[in-house]
PDB file of C-alpha atoms in Angstrom:
ATOM      1  CA  MET L   1       0.000   0.000   0.000  1.00 72.00           C
ATOM      2  CA  ALA L   2       1.176   3.506  -0.789  1.00 88.00           C
ATOM      3  CA  ARG L   3       2.005   5.477   2.326  1.00 94.00           C
ATOM      4  CA  ILE L   4       2.542   9.136   3.106  1.00 96.00           C
ATOM      5  CA  HIS L   5       4.733   9.797   6.130  1.00 97.00           C
ATOM      6  CA  LEU L   6       4.181  13.279   7.600  1.00 96.00           C
ATOM      7  CA  ILE L   7       7.029  14.106   9.986  1.00 96.00           C
ATOM      8  CA  GLY L   8       5.835  16.803  12.372  1.00 93.00           C
ATOM      9  CA  GLY L   9       5.754  17.941  15.945  1.00 90.00           C
ATOM     10  CA  GLU L  10       4.884  21.605  15.397  1.00 85.00           C
ATOM     11  CA  LYS L  11       7.366  22.844  17.988  1.00 84.00           C
ATOM     12  CA  GLY L  12      10.783  23.966  16.762  1.00 85.00           C
ATOM     13  CA  GLY L  13      13.874  22.091  17.905  1.00 86.00           C
ATOM     14  CA  VAL L  14      12.285  18.744  18.795  1.00 90.00           C
ATOM     15  CA  GLY L  15      14.108  16.865  16.031  1.00 90.00           C
ATOM     16  CA  LYS L  16      11.559  16.602  13.217  1.00 92.00           C
ATOM     17  CA  SER L  17      14.199  16.932  10.517  1.00 90.00           C
ATOM     18  CA  LEU L  18      16.429  14.403  12.283  1.00 93.00           C
ATOM     19  CA  VAL L  19      13.633  11.836  12.096  1.00 95.00           C
ATOM     20  CA  ALA L  20      12.998  12.706   8.436  1.00 94.00           C
ATOM     21  CA  ARG L  21      16.696  12.146   7.694  1.00 93.00           C
ATOM     22  CA  LEU L  22      16.656   8.833   9.556  1.00 96.00           C
ATOM     23  CA  LEU L  23      13.622   7.658   7.617  1.00 96.00           C
ATOM     24  CA  ALA L  24      15.242   8.698   4.344  1.00 95.00           C
ATOM     25  CA  GLN L  25      18.417   6.765   5.158  1.00 95.00           C
ATOM     26  CA  TYR L  26      16.376   3.791   6.363  1.00 96.00           C
ATOM     27  CA  MET L  27      14.497   3.647   3.068  1.00 95.00           C
ATOM     28  CA  ILE L  28      17.725   3.916   1.084  1.00 94.00           C
ATOM     29  CA  ASP L  29      19.370   1.154   3.125  1.00 94.00           C
ATOM     30  CA  ARG L  30      16.264  -1.062   2.945  1.00 94.00           C
ATOM     31  CA  GLN L  31      15.929  -0.340  -0.807  1.00 95.00           C
ATOM     32  CA  ILE L  32      12.436   1.097  -0.369  1.00 95.00           C
ATOM     33  CA  PRO L  33      11.647   3.565  -3.181  1.00 95.00           C
ATOM     34  CA  PHE L  34      10.573   6.957  -1.848  1.00 96.00           C
ATOM     35  CA  LEU L  35      10.083  10.604  -2.697  1.00 95.00           C
ATOM     36  CA  GLY L  36      10.801  13.395  -0.230  1.00 95.00           C
ATOM     37  CA  PHE L  37       9.132  16.761   0.172  1.00 94.00           C
ATOM     38  CA  ASP L  38      10.662  19.502   2.322  1.00 92.00           C
ATOM     39  CA  THR L  39       8.511  22.335   3.716  1.00 90.00           C
ATOM     40  CA  ASP L  40      11.300  24.191   5.528  1.00 82.00           C
ATOM     41  CA  ARG L  41      12.221  27.226   3.428  1.00 72.00           C
ATOM     42  CA  SER L  42      15.205  28.313   5.506  1.00 68.00           C
ATOM     43  CA  HIS L  43      17.200  25.139   6.249  1.00 69.00           C
ATOM     44  CA  GLY L  44      15.361  22.091   4.969  1.00 75.00           C
ATOM     45  CA  ALA L  45      17.169  18.939   6.086  1.00 84.00           C
ATOM     46  CA  LEU L  46      15.989  16.681   3.274  1.00 87.00           C
ATOM     47  CA  MET L  47      17.105  19.208   0.681  1.00 87.00           C
ATOM     48  CA  ARG L  48      20.451  19.556   2.463  1.00 85.00           C
ATOM     49  CA  PHE L  49      21.275  15.919   3.157  1.00 86.00           C
ATOM     50  CA  TYR L  50      19.223  14.007   0.564  1.00 87.00           C
ATOM     51  CA  ALA L  51      18.763  16.475  -2.269  1.00 83.00           C
ATOM     52  CA  GLY L  52      18.667  13.728  -4.877  1.00 87.00           C
ATOM     53  CA  PHE L  53      15.489  12.335  -3.330  1.00 89.00           C
ATOM     54  CA  ALA L  54      13.654  15.515  -2.298  1.00 87.00           C
ATOM     55  CA  SER L  55      12.009  18.645  -3.632  1.00 89.00           C
ATOM     56  CA  PRO L  56      10.699  21.745  -1.819  1.00 89.00           C
ATOM     57  CA  VAL L  57       7.031  22.532  -1.227  1.00 89.00           C
ATOM     58  CA  GLN L  58       5.428  25.602   0.293  1.00 90.00           C
ATOM     59  CA  ILE L  59       2.980  24.785   3.053  1.00 88.00           C
ATOM     60  CA  ASP L  60       0.732  27.760   2.227  1.00 87.00           C
ATOM     61  CA  ARG L  61       0.258  26.893  -1.446  1.00 90.00           C
ATOM     62  CA  TYR L  62      -2.320  24.211  -2.138  1.00 93.00           C
ATOM     63  CA  GLU L  63      -1.053  23.552  -5.653  1.00 93.00           C
ATOM     64  CA  MET L  64       2.321  22.579  -4.217  1.00 93.00           C
ATOM     65  CA  LEU L  65       0.896  20.459  -1.399  1.00 95.00           C
ATOM     66  CA  ASP L  66      -1.272  18.706  -3.990  1.00 95.00           C
ATOM     67  CA  ARG L  67       1.918  17.187  -5.381  1.00 95.00           C
ATOM     68  CA  ILE L  68       2.220  15.101  -2.213  1.00 95.00           C
ATOM     69  CA  ILE L  69      -1.059  13.204  -2.605  1.00 95.00           C
ATOM     70  CA  GLU L  70      -0.728  13.124  -6.389  1.00 95.00           C
ATOM     71  CA  ALA L  71       2.690  11.469  -6.105  1.00 95.00           C
ATOM     72  CA  ALA L  72       1.297   8.845  -3.712  1.00 95.00           C
ATOM     73  CA  VAL L  73      -1.594   8.016  -6.050  1.00 94.00           C
ATOM     74  CA  GLU L  74       0.465   8.028  -9.248  1.00 94.00           C
ATOM     75  CA  GLN L  75       3.456   6.135  -7.795  1.00 93.00           C
ATOM     76  CA  PRO L  76       2.011   3.706  -5.232  1.00 92.00           C
ATOM     77  CA  GLU L  77       5.253   1.722  -5.172  1.00 93.00           C
ATOM     78  CA  ARG L  78       7.010   4.657  -3.509  1.00 93.00           C
ATOM     79  CA  ARG L  79       6.765   5.899   0.056  1.00 96.00           C
ATOM     80  CA  ILE L  80       6.198   9.647   0.356  1.00 96.00           C
ATOM     81  CA  LEU L  81       8.226  11.382   3.055  1.00 96.00           C
ATOM     82  CA  VAL L  82       7.245  14.929   4.108  1.00 96.00           C
ATOM     83  CA  ASP L  83       9.443  16.921   6.479  1.00 94.00           C
ATOM     84  CA  LEU L  84       7.146  19.474   8.126  1.00 93.00           C
ATOM     85  CA  ALA L  85       8.657  22.697   9.406  1.00 89.00           C
ATOM     86  CA  ALA L  86       7.594  24.173  12.755  1.00 88.00           C
ATOM     87  CA  GLN L  87       4.245  25.953  12.937  1.00 88.00           C
ATOM     88  CA  THR L  88       2.770  24.166   9.917  1.00 90.00           C
ATOM     89  CA  HIS L  89      -0.064  22.233  11.590  1.00 90.00           C
ATOM     90  CA  GLU L  90      -2.857  24.692  10.792  1.00 92.00           C
ATOM     91  CA  PRO L  91      -2.119  25.210   7.068  1.00 93.00           C
ATOM     92  CA  LEU L  92      -1.625  21.446   6.708  1.00 93.00           C
ATOM     93  CA  ARG L  93      -4.932  20.722   8.465  1.00 93.00           C
ATOM     94  CA  ARG L  94      -6.771  23.252   6.271  1.00 94.00           C
ATOM     95  CA  TRP L  95      -5.343  21.701   3.111  1.00 95.00           C
ATOM     96  CA  ILE L  96      -6.295  18.210   4.268  1.00 95.00           C
ATOM     97  CA  ASP L  97      -9.840  19.190   5.298  1.00 94.00           C
ATOM     98  CA  GLU L  98     -10.697  21.628   2.508  1.00 95.00           C
ATOM     99  CA  SER L  99      -9.248  19.419  -0.222  1.00 95.00           C
ATOM    100  CA  GLY L 100     -10.770  16.148   0.962  1.00 95.00           C
ATOM    101  CA  VAL L 101      -7.283  14.622   1.114  1.00 95.00           C
ATOM    102  CA  LEU L 102      -8.240  11.805   3.486  1.00 94.00           C
ATOM    103  CA  ASP L 103     -11.232  10.763   1.382  1.00 94.00           C
ATOM    104  CA  LEU L 104      -9.076  10.729  -1.749  1.00 95.00           C
ATOM    105  CA  ALA L 105      -6.375   8.769   0.054  1.00 94.00           C
ATOM    106  CA  ALA L 106      -8.894   6.155   1.217  1.00 93.00           C
ATOM    107  CA  GLU L 107     -10.338   5.892  -2.288  1.00 94.00           C
ATOM    108  CA  HIS L 108      -6.905   5.107  -3.731  1.00 95.00           C
ATOM    109  CA  GLY L 109      -5.630   2.962  -0.872  1.00 94.00           C
ATOM    110  CA  VAL L 110      -3.086   5.489   0.389  1.00 95.00           C
ATOM    111  CA  GLY L 111      -2.236   5.336   4.085  1.00 94.00           C
ATOM    112  CA  LEU L 112      -1.284   8.470   6.035  1.00 95.00           C
ATOM    113  CA  ASN L 113       1.125   8.203   8.955  1.00 96.00           C
ATOM    114  CA  TYR L 114       1.680  11.261  11.124  1.00 96.00           C
ATOM    115  CA  TRP L 115       4.957  11.071  13.060  1.00 97.00           C
ATOM    116  CA  HIS L 116       4.667  13.344  16.100  1.00 96.00           C
ATOM    117  CA  VAL L 117       8.241  14.028  17.211  1.00 96.00           C
ATOM    118  CA  MET L 118       8.548  14.994  20.864  1.00 94.00           C
ATOM    119  CA  ASP L 119      11.100  16.298  23.303  1.00 93.00           C
ATOM    120  CA  SER L 120      10.588  15.809  27.043  1.00 91.00           C
ATOM    121  CA  GLY L 121       8.780  19.124  27.594  1.00 92.00           C
ATOM    122  CA  ARG L 122       5.152  19.941  28.347  1.00 93.00           C
ATOM    123  CA  ASP L 123       4.636  21.640  24.986  1.00 93.00           C
ATOM    124  CA  SER L 124       5.099  18.369  23.104  1.00 94.00           C
ATOM    125  CA  VAL L 125       2.391  16.731  25.220  1.00 95.00           C
ATOM    126  CA  ASP L 126      -0.021  19.612  24.646  1.00 95.00           C
ATOM    127  CA  LEU L 127       0.682  19.547  20.915  1.00 95.00           C
ATOM    128  CA  LEU L 128      -0.020  15.822  20.859  1.00 95.00           C
ATOM    129  CA  GLY L 129      -3.438  16.624  22.304  1.00 95.00           C
ATOM    130  CA  ASN L 130      -4.034  19.147  19.532  1.00 94.00           C
ATOM    131  CA  LEU L 131      -2.994  16.615  16.897  1.00 94.00           C
ATOM    132  CA  VAL L 132      -5.294  13.902  18.211  1.00 94.00           C
ATOM    133  CA  GLU L 133      -8.176  16.360  18.447  1.00 93.00           C
ATOM    134  CA  ALA L 134      -7.629  17.546  14.874  1.00 92.00           C
ATOM    135  CA  PHE L 135      -7.270  14.167  13.142  1.00 93.00           C
ATOM    136  CA  GLY L 136      -8.533  11.497  15.541  1.00 92.00           C
ATOM    137  CA  ASP L 137      -8.366   8.090  13.898  1.00 92.00           C
ATOM    138  CA  ARG L 138      -8.367   9.542  10.384  1.00 91.00           C
ATOM    139  CA  VAL L 139      -4.575   9.156  10.267  1.00 94.00           C
ATOM    140  CA  SER L 140      -2.207   6.625  11.820  1.00 95.00           C
ATOM    141  CA  HIS L 141      -0.216   8.200  14.637  1.00 97.00           C
ATOM    142  CA  VAL L 142       3.433   7.433  15.382  1.00 97.00           C
ATOM    143  CA  LEU L 143       4.767   8.982  18.591  1.00 97.00           C
ATOM    144  CA  VAL L 144       8.514   9.593  18.569  1.00 97.00           C
ATOM    145  CA  ARG L 145      10.342  10.025  21.877  1.00 96.00           C
ATOM    146  CA  ASN L 146      13.489  11.832  20.820  1.00 96.00           C
ATOM    147  CA  GLN L 147      16.045  11.273  23.566  1.00 95.00           C
ATOM    148  CA  LEU L 148      18.468  13.604  21.826  1.00 92.00           C
ATOM    149  CA  ARG L 149      16.173  16.322  23.173  1.00 91.00           C
ATOM    150  CA  GLY L 150      15.786  14.923  26.678  1.00 89.00           C
ATOM    151  CA  ASP L 151      15.311  11.479  28.188  1.00 89.00           C
ATOM    152  CA  ASP L 152      12.785  12.144  30.975  1.00 92.00           C
ATOM    153  CA  PHE L 153       9.317  11.625  29.475  1.00 94.00           C
ATOM    154  CA  ARG L 154       7.373  11.489  32.729  1.00 93.00           C
ATOM    155  CA  LEU L 155       5.153  14.384  31.582  1.00 95.00           C
ATOM    156  CA  LEU L 156       4.047  12.251  28.640  1.00 95.00           C
ATOM    157  CA  ASP L 157       3.732   8.912  30.423  1.00 94.00           C
ATOM    158  CA  GLY L 158       0.343   8.571  32.028  1.00 87.00           C
ATOM    159  CA  SER L 159      -0.967  11.779  30.469  1.00 95.00           C
ATOM    160  CA  PRO L 160      -4.524  11.837  29.070  1.00 96.00           C
ATOM    161  CA  GLU L 161      -3.059  12.943  25.740  1.00 96.00           C
ATOM    162  CA  LEU L 162      -0.983   9.770  25.512  1.00 96.00           C
ATOM    163  CA  ASP L 163      -3.923   7.617  26.620  1.00 96.00           C
ATOM    164  CA  LYS L 164      -6.115   9.085  23.856  1.00 96.00           C
ATOM    165  CA  ALA L 165      -3.423   8.559  21.230  1.00 96.00           C
ATOM    166  CA  LEU L 166      -2.839   4.944  22.291  1.00 96.00           C
ATOM    167  CA  ALA L 167      -6.588   4.304  22.282  1.00 96.00           C
ATOM    168  CA  LEU L 168      -6.545   5.342  18.622  1.00 96.00           C
ATOM    169  CA  GLY L 169      -3.857   2.769  17.906  1.00 96.00           C
ATOM    170  CA  ALA L 170      -0.834   5.062  18.046  1.00 96.00           C
ATOM    171  CA  ARG L 171       2.537   3.324  17.807  1.00 96.00           C
ATOM    172  CA  THR L 172       5.677   4.522  19.560  1.00 96.00           C
ATOM    173  CA  VAL L 173       9.323   4.801  18.541  1.00 96.00           C
ATOM    174  CA  THR L 174      12.259   5.874  20.690  1.00 96.00           C
ATOM    175  CA  ILE L 175      15.277   7.611  19.165  1.00 96.00           C
ATOM    176  CA  LYS L 176      18.069   6.982  21.639  1.00 95.00           C
ATOM    177  CA  HIS L 177      20.706   9.547  22.450  1.00 94.00           C
ATOM    178  CA  LEU L 178      23.771   9.715  20.201  1.00 94.00           C
ATOM    179  CA  ASN L 179      27.001  11.206  21.514  1.00 93.00           C
ATOM    180  CA  ASP L 180      26.686  14.984  21.132  1.00 92.00           C
ATOM    181  CA  ALA L 181      30.137  15.442  19.591  1.00 93.00           C
ATOM    182  CA  VAL L 182      29.389  12.810  16.945  1.00 93.00           C
ATOM    183  CA  MET L 183      26.090  14.429  15.964  1.00 91.00           C
ATOM    184  CA  GLN L 184      27.752  17.828  15.790  1.00 91.00           C
ATOM    185  CA  LYS L 185      30.391  16.467  13.413  1.00 90.00           C
ATOM    186  CA  ILE L 186      27.723  14.893  11.194  1.00 89.00           C
ATOM    187  CA  ASP L 187      25.800  18.142  10.942  1.00 86.00           C
ATOM    188  CA  ALA L 188      28.906  20.320  10.553  1.00 86.00           C
ATOM    189  CA  THR L 189      30.024  18.367   7.481  1.00 85.00           C
ATOM    190  CA  SER L 190      26.499  17.834   6.071  1.00 83.00           C
ATOM    191  CA  SER L 191      27.192  14.098   6.073  1.00 83.00           C
ATOM    192  CA  SER L 192      24.453  11.596   5.368  1.00 87.00           C
ATOM    193  CA  PHE L 193      24.038   8.896   7.976  1.00 90.00           C
ATOM    194  CA  TRP L 194      25.480   6.443   5.449  1.00 89.00           C
ATOM    195  CA  ALA L 195      28.662   8.505   5.196  1.00 86.00           C
ATOM    196  CA  ALA L 196      28.749   8.931   8.957  1.00 88.00           C
ATOM    197  CA  SER L 197      28.648   5.187   9.520  1.00 89.00           C
ATOM    198  CA  GLN L 198      30.628   3.917   6.517  1.00 86.00           C
ATOM    199  CA  ALA L 199      32.992   6.509   5.016  1.00 78.00           C
ATOM    200  CA  ALA L 200      36.525   6.091   6.366  1.00 74.00           C
ATOM    201  CA  ASP L 201      37.616   9.535   5.184  1.00 72.00           C
ATOM    202  CA  LYS L 202      38.079  11.406   8.470  1.00 77.00           C
ATOM    203  CA  PRO L 203      39.250  14.676   6.802  1.00 75.00           C
ATOM    204  CA  VAL L 204      35.852  14.820   5.043  1.00 75.00           C
ATOM    205  CA  THR L 205      33.460  13.584   7.747  1.00 79.00           C
ATOM    206  CA  GLY L 206      35.477  14.421  10.846  1.00 84.00           C
ATOM    207  CA  LEU L 207      34.574  10.993  12.217  1.00 89.00           C
ATOM    208  CA  GLY L 208      37.110   8.430  13.343  1.00 89.00           C
ATOM    209  CA  MET L 209      36.686   4.666  13.511  1.00 90.00           C
ATOM    210  CA  MET L 210      35.020   4.649  16.939  1.00 92.00           C
ATOM    211  CA  ASP L 211      32.738   7.540  15.987  1.00 91.00           C
ATOM    212  CA  ARG L 212      31.558   5.540  12.972  1.00 91.00           C
ATOM    213  CA  GLN L 213      31.017   2.512  15.191  1.00 93.00           C
ATOM    214  CA  ARG L 214      28.845   4.566  17.552  1.00 93.00           C
ATOM    215  CA  VAL L 215      26.739   5.715  14.588  1.00 94.00           C
ATOM    216  CA  LYS L 216      26.354   2.115  13.373  1.00 94.00           C
ATOM    217  CA  VAL L 217      25.130   0.956  16.784  1.00 96.00           C
ATOM    218  CA  TRP L 218      22.748   3.902  17.030  1.00 96.00           C
ATOM    219  CA  LEU L 219      21.341   3.378  13.517  1.00 96.00           C
ATOM    220  CA  ARG L 220      20.883  -0.333  14.193  1.00 96.00           C
ATOM    221  CA  ASP L 221      18.688   0.510  17.180  1.00 97.00           C
ATOM    222  CA  VAL L 222      16.722   3.159  15.277  1.00 97.00           C
ATOM    223  CA  TYR L 223      16.137   0.787  12.354  1.00 97.00           C
ATOM    224  CA  ALA L 224      14.913  -1.922  14.722  1.00 97.00           C
ATOM    225  CA  GLY L 225      12.267   0.532  15.956  1.00 96.00           C
ATOM    226  CA  PHE L 226      11.231   1.354  12.403  1.00 97.00           C
ATOM    227  CA  ASP L 227      11.064  -2.336  11.509  1.00 96.00           C
ATOM    228  CA  ALA L 228       8.837  -3.001  14.518  1.00 94.00           C
ATOM    229  CA  ILE L 229       6.144  -0.527  13.497  1.00 91.00           C
ATOM    230  CA  GLY L 230       6.368  -1.058   9.733  1.00 88.00           C
ATOM    231  CA  VAL L 231       7.450   1.792   7.465  1.00 88.00           C
TER     232      VAL L 231
END
């Protein structure tokens, strides 16, 4: 079945683009055909790290957003990956509701997965509540605990927002912490996660043998989480 993966979280700095990059690398490594769409005009991660697989879209222009659902219908063999910038929930919701996107998706057998990327703060919990209220069971929810942005999720655990999401069948993924210095080197050199884990050219990537090993271990854990929920 064709699938659209919307990578959001609404709040800036929670790691939405990180998750989009991980999904892109996962699909490349698993040989899953995909197309990427990047809504971040200023520093889109898919356009920066995976330009050969992605194109930009403007969240406030319906004719550009239409390309997302059209691509899923016309190329059902490909996954569609959409990296949502911060503060894009409302224009996305309007496009979905006013354009009948969910009805069209159901008609053509296209599944919509909304990945809600969270840090450990209260805002992420509140935004999860807004997401569930807006879409209910009309989309499949994936809750991402991003431990690179904090590892204490007690505000989420046991919250009514989490209970409502789980009652709708939400699945959960945890992105474990990666050594800060390693992640900084990856971003500083605009390295893909493949290059970060495989390329032995330290002058280019800045990563030594043990750095690459840490990335391999981290990616292996992330991929296991993706395998478990089905991408």
